Coordinates of C-alpha atoms in Angstrom, one line a residue:
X24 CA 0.0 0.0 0.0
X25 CA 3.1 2.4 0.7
X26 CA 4.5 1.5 -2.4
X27 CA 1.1 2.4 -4.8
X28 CA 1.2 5.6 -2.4
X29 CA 4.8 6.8 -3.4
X30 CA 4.2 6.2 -7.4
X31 CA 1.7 8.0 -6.4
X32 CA 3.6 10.8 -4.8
X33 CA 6.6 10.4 -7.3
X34 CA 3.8 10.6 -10.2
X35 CA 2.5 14.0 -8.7
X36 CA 5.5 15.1 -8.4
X37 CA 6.5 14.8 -11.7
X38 CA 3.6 16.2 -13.3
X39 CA 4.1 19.3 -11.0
X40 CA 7.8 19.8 -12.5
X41 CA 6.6 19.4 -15.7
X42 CA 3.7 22.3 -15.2
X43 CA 6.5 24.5 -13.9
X44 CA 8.8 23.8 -16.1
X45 CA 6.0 24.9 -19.1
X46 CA 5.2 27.9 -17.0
X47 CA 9.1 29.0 -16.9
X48 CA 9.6 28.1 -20.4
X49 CA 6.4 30.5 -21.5
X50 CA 5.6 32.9 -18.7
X51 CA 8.6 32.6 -16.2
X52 CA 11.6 33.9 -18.5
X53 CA 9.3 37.2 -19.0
X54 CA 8.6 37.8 -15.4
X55 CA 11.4 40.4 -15.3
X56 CA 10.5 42.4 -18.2
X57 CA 7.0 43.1 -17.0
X58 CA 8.4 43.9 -13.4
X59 CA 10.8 46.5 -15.2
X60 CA 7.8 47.6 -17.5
X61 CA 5.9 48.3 -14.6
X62 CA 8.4 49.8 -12.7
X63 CA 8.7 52.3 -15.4
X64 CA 5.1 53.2 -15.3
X65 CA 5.6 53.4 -11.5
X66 CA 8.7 56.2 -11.8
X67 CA 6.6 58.4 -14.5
X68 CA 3.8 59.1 -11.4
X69 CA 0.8 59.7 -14.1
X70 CA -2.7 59.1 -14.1
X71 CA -1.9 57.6 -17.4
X72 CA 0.7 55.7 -16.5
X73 CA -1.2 54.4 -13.5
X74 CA -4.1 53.5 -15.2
X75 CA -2.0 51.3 -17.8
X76 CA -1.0 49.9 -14.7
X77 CA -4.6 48.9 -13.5
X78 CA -5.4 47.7 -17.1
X79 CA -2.9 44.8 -16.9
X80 CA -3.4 43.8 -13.8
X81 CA -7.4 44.1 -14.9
X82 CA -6.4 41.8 -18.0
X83 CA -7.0 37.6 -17.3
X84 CA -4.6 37.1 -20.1
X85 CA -1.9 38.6 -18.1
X86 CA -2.5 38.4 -14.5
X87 CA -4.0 34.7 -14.3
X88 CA -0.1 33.1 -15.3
X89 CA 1.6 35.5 -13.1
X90 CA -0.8 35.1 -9.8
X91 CA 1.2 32.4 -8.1
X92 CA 4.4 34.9 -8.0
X93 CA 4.7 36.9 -5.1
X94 CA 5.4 40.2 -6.4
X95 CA 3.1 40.4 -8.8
X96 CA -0.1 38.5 -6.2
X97 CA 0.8 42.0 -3.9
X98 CA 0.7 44.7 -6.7
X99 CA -2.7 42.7 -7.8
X100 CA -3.7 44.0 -3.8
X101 CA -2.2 47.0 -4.6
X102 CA -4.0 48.2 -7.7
X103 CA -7.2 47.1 -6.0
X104 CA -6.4 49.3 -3.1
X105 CA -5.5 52.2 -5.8
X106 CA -8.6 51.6 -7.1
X107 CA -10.9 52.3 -4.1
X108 CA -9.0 55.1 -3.6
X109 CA -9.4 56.5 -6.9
X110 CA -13.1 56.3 -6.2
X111 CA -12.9 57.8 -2.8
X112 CA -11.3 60.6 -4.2
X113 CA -8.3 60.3 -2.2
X114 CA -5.5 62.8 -3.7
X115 CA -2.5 60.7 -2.0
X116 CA -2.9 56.9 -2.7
X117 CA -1.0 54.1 -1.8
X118 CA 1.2 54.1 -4.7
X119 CA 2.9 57.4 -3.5
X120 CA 5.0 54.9 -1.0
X121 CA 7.4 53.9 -3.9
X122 CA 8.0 53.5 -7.2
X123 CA 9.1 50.1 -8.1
X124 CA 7.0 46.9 -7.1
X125 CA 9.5 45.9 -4.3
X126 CA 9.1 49.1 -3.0
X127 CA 5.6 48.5 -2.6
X128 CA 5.7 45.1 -1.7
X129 CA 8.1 45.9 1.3
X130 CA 5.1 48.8 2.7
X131 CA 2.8 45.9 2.4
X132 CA 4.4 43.4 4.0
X133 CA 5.7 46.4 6.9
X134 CA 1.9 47.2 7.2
X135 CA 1.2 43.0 7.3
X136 CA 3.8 42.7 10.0
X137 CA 2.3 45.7 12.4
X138 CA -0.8 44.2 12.3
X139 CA 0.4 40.9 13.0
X140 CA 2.5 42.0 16.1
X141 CA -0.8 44.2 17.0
X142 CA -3.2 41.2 16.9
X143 CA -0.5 38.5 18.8
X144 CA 0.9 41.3 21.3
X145 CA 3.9 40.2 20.5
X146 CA 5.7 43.1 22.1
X147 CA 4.8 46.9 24.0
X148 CA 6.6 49.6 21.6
X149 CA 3.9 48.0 18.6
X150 CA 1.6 50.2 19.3
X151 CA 3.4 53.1 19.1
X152 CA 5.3 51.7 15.4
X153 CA 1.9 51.3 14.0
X154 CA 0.7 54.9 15.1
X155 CA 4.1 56.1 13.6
X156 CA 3.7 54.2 10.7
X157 CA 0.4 55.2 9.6
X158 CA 1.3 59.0 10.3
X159 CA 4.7 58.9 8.0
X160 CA 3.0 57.1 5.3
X161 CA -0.2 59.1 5.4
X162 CA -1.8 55.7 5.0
X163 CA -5.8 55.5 4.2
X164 CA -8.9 54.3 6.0
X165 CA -8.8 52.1 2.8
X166 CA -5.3 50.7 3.0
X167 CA -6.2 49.7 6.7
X168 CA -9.8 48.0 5.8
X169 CA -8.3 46.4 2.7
X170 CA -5.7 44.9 5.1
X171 CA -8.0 43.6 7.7
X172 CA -9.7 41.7 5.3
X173 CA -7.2 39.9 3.3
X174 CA -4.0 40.1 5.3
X175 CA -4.6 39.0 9.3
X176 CA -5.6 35.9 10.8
X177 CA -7.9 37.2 13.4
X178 CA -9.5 40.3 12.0
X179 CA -12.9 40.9 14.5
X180 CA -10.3 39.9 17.6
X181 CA -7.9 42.8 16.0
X182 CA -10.5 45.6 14.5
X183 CA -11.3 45.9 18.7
X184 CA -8.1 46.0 19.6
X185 CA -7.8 49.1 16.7
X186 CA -11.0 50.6 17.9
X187 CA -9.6 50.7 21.3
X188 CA -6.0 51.8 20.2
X189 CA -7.5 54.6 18.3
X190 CA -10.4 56.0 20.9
X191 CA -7.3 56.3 23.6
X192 CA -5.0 58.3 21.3
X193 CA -7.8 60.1 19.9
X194 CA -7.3 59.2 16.0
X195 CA -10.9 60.3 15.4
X196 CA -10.6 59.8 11.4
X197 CA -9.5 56.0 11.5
X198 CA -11.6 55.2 14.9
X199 CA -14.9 56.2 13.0
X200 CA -13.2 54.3 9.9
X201 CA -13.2 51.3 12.5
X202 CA -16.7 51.7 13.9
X203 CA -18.0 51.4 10.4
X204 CA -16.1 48.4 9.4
X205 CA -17.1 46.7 12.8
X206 CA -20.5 47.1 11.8
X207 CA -20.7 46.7 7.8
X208 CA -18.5 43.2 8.5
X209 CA -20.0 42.3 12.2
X210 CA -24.0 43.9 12.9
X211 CA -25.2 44.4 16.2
X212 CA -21.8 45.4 19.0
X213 CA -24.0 47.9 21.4
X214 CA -21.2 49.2 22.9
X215 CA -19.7 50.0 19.3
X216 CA -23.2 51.4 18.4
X217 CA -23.5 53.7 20.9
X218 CA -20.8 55.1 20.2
X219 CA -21.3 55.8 16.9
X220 CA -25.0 57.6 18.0
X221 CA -23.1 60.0 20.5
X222 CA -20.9 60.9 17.5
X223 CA -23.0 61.7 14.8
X224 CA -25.4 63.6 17.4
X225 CA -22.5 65.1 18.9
X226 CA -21.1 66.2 15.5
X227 CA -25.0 67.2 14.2
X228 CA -25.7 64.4 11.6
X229 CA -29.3 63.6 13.8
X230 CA -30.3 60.8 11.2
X231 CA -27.3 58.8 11.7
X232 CA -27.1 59.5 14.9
X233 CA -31.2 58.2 15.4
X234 CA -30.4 55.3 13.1
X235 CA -27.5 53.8 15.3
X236 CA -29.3 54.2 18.7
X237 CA -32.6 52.2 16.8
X238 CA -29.8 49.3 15.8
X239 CA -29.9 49.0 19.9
X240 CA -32.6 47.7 22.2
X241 CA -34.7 49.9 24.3
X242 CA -32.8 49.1 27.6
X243 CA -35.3 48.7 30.9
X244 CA -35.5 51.4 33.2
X245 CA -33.5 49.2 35.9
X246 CA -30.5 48.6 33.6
X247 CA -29.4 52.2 33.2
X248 CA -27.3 52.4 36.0
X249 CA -25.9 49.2 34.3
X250 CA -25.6 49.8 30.8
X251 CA -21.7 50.0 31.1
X252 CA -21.4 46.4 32.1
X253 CA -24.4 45.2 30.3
X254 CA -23.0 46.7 26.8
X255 CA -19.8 45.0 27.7
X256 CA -21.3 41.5 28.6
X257 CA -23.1 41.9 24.9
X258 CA -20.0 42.6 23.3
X259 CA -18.7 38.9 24.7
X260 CA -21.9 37.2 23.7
X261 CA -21.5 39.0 20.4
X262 CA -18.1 38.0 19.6
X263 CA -19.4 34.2 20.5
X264 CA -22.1 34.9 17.3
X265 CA -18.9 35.8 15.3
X266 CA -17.2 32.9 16.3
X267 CA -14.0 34.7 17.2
X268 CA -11.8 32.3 19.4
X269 CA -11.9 31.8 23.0
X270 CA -15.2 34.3 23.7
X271 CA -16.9 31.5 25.2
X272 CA -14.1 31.9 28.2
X273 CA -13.9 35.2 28.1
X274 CA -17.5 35.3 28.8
X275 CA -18.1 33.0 31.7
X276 CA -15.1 34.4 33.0
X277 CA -15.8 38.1 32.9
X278 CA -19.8 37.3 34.4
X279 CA -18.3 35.5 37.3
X280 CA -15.6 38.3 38.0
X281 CA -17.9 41.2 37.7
X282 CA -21.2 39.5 38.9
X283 CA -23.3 40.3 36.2
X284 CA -26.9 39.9 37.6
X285 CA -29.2 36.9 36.3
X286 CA -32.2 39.9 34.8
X287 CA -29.2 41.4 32.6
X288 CA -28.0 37.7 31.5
X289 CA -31.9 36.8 30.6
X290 CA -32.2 40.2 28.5
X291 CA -29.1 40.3 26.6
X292 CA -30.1 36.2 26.0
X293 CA -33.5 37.5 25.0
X294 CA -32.3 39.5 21.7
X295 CA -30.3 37.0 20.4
X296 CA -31.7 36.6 16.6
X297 CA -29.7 33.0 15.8
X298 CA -26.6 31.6 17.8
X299 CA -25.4 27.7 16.7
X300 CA -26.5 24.8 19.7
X301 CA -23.0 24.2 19.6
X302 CA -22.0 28.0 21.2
X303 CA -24.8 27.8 23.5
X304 CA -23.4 24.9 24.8
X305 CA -19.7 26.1 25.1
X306 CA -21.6 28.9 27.5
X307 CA -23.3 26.3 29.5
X308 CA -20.2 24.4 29.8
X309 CA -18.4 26.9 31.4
X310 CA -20.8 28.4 33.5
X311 CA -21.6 24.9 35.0
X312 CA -17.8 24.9 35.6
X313 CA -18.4 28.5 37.4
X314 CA -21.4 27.3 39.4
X315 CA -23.2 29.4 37.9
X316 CA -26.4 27.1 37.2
X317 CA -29.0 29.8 37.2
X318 CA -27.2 31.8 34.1
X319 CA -27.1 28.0 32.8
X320 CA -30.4 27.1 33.2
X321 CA -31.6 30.2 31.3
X322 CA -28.8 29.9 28.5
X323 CA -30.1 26.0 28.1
X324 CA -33.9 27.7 27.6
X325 CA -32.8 30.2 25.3
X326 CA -30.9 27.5 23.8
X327 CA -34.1 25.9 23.0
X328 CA -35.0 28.4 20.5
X329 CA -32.3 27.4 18.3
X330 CA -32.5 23.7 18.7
X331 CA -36.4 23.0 19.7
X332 CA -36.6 19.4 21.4
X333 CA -33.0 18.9 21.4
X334 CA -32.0 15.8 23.8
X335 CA -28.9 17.5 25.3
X336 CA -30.0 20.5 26.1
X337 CA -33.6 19.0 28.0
X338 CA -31.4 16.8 29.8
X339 CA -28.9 19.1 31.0
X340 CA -32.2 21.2 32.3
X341 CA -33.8 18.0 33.6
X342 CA -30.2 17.7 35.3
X343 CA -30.2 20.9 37.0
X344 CA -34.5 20.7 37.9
X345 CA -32.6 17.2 39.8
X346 CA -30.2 18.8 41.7
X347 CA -32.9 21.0 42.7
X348 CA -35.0 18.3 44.2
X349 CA -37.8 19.2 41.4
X350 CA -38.7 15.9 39.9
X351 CA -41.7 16.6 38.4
X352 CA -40.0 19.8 36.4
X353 CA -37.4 17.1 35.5
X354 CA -39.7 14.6 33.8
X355 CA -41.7 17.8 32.5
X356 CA -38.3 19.1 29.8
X357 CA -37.9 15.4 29.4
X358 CA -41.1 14.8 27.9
X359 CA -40.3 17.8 25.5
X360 CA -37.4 15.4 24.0
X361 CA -38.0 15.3 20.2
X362 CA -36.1 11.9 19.5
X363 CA -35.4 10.3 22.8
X364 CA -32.3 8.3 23.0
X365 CA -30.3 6.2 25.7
X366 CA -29.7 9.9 27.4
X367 CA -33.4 10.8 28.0
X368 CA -34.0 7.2 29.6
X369 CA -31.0 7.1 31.8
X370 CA -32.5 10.9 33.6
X371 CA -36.1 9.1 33.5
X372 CA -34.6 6.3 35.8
X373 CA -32.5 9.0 38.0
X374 CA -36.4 10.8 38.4
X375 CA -38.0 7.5 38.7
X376 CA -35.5 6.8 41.6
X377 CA -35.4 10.2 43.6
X378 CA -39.4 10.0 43.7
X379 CA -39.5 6.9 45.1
X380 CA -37.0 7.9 47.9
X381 CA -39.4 10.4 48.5
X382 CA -42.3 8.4 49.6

């Protein structure tokens, strides 16, 4: 079997030497020429030139053999980002960073790089590079959206960490960028939201200003002396929609340490439109593990929305209505089991059991 699976490998291998060898023969050897063609068009700083630019990189014929190679896979970003500035109206663009493609190619990957240390934390002085950075290259709302969406590994985890960056060195021009982006790629952060309503009220645009406050719930008389921590508790469960990587802890974590009342839990619960069984379970998980079976319990109910009937969820209720001494509440969510499996009859015995130590 090892041996049919290295012909196998040795066969693939082959046929991939032979494409690149094809590709070098008609497309490799004239990789150079096009990079110095280009670079010329760079150096003359036109519109004309620019735009002869664009209308390569626009051209299948050209760009779909030269994809693959590095250089010319970043300009292809670049002319795109050129582009959308163009449209903007934007009188400096990106390609006023250089005039060659490698020159370009090194801002990108300098930009990449910031971003990457920004999202990982990798070290203390980043923040200040990347606010340095964006000043001495004058760089665009564009250049930074562009890169959150094609060039990070983590980009809702990394937009907040911008959005935060920004509002506490008061880069109003790039933090209203940020709002916007959070909320064209993301719907529904309050926190983000009501921020964006004190801005454009603040600043006089009323309709924008109305529309982003409607995007938020009418909050309950009793929760505004809360908002604060329940806008931050939404912005966890939020992130969890999103599926952005350890939220679920985050959450459980941050209602334990700040004691986020059960009336807050049950409303912010209460407006979610559609969260996967498998999330709400991650929060039940964790809760359980913080003892916190009330916020359980009513994350398992509002569970039940999503996955009507569902075995595990009933049974983790049926589990809790147990520990309770409640029985009868017990077999009541198990009798709401759609397909009953070894699970349901295994709590109908544990029921069956604690009633008759009971009489």
């Amino acid at each position: 079997m090892e041996e049919i699976e290295d012909k196998r490998t040795e066969r693939w291998a082959l046929e991939e030497e032979r494409k690149e060898q094809q590709w070098q023969d008609a497309y490799g050897s004239k990789a150079e020429y096009f990079v110095q063609e280009i670079n010329n068009l760079l150096a003359q700083r036109t519109s004309e030139s620019r735009q002869q630019i664009k209308g390569m990189f626009l051209e299948p014929s050209f760009f779909q053999h030269y994809k693959q190679v590095d250089i010319f896979a970043v300009m292809y970003v670049v002319m795109s980002i050129y582009e959308l500035e163009q449209e903007a109206g934007s009188t400096k663009t990106i390609l006023e960073q250089s005039d060659t493609m490698q020159g370009l190619q090194d801002y990108m990957f300098r930009f990449r790089m910031l971003l990457y240390r920004l999202d990982f934390e990798i070290d203390s002085e980043v923040e200040e590079e990347f606010l340095a950075f964006l000043t001495k290259h004058n760089a665009s709302d564009i250049q930074l959206g562009v890169m959150l969406t094609t060039a990070v590994m983590r980009p809702l985890p990394l937009a907040l960490k911008l959005e935060a960056l920004f509002e506490r060195h008061g880069s109003i021009l790039y933090l209203l960028f940020l709002w916007r982006f959070i909320e064209d790629h993301w719907q529904g952060n309050y926190q983000i939201l009501s921020k964006m309503a004190d801005f454009y009220a603040s600043s006089g645009n009323k309709s924008m200003a109305k529309r982003c406050q409607n995007s938020i719930p009418v909050l309950p008389e009793q929760f505004e002396g809360r908002k604060h921590l329940l806008f931050q508790a939404q912005e966890l469960l939020w992130k969890i929609m999103y599926k952005a990587e350890g939220a679920e802890t985050e959450l459980t974590l941050f209602l334990q340490k700040e004691k986020v009342a059960d009336d807050i839990w049950e409303f912010l619960l209460e407006q979610i439109d559609t969260m996967e069984k498998d999330h709400y379970l991650c929060i039940v998980n964790g809760l359980l593990e913080c003892k916190e079976a009330s916020k359980a319990e009513l994350t398992l109910q509002s569970g039940l929305k999503a996955a009507p009937g569902d075995e595990l969820m009933l049974c983790l209720l049926a589990e809790q209505a147990i520990n309770r001494g409640e029985s009868g509440q017990a077999r009541r969510y198990l009798d709401q089991v759609t397909h009953p499996g070894k699970l349901t009859a295994q709590f109908r015995e544990v029921c069956s059991r604690r009633q008759g130590e009971k009489m």
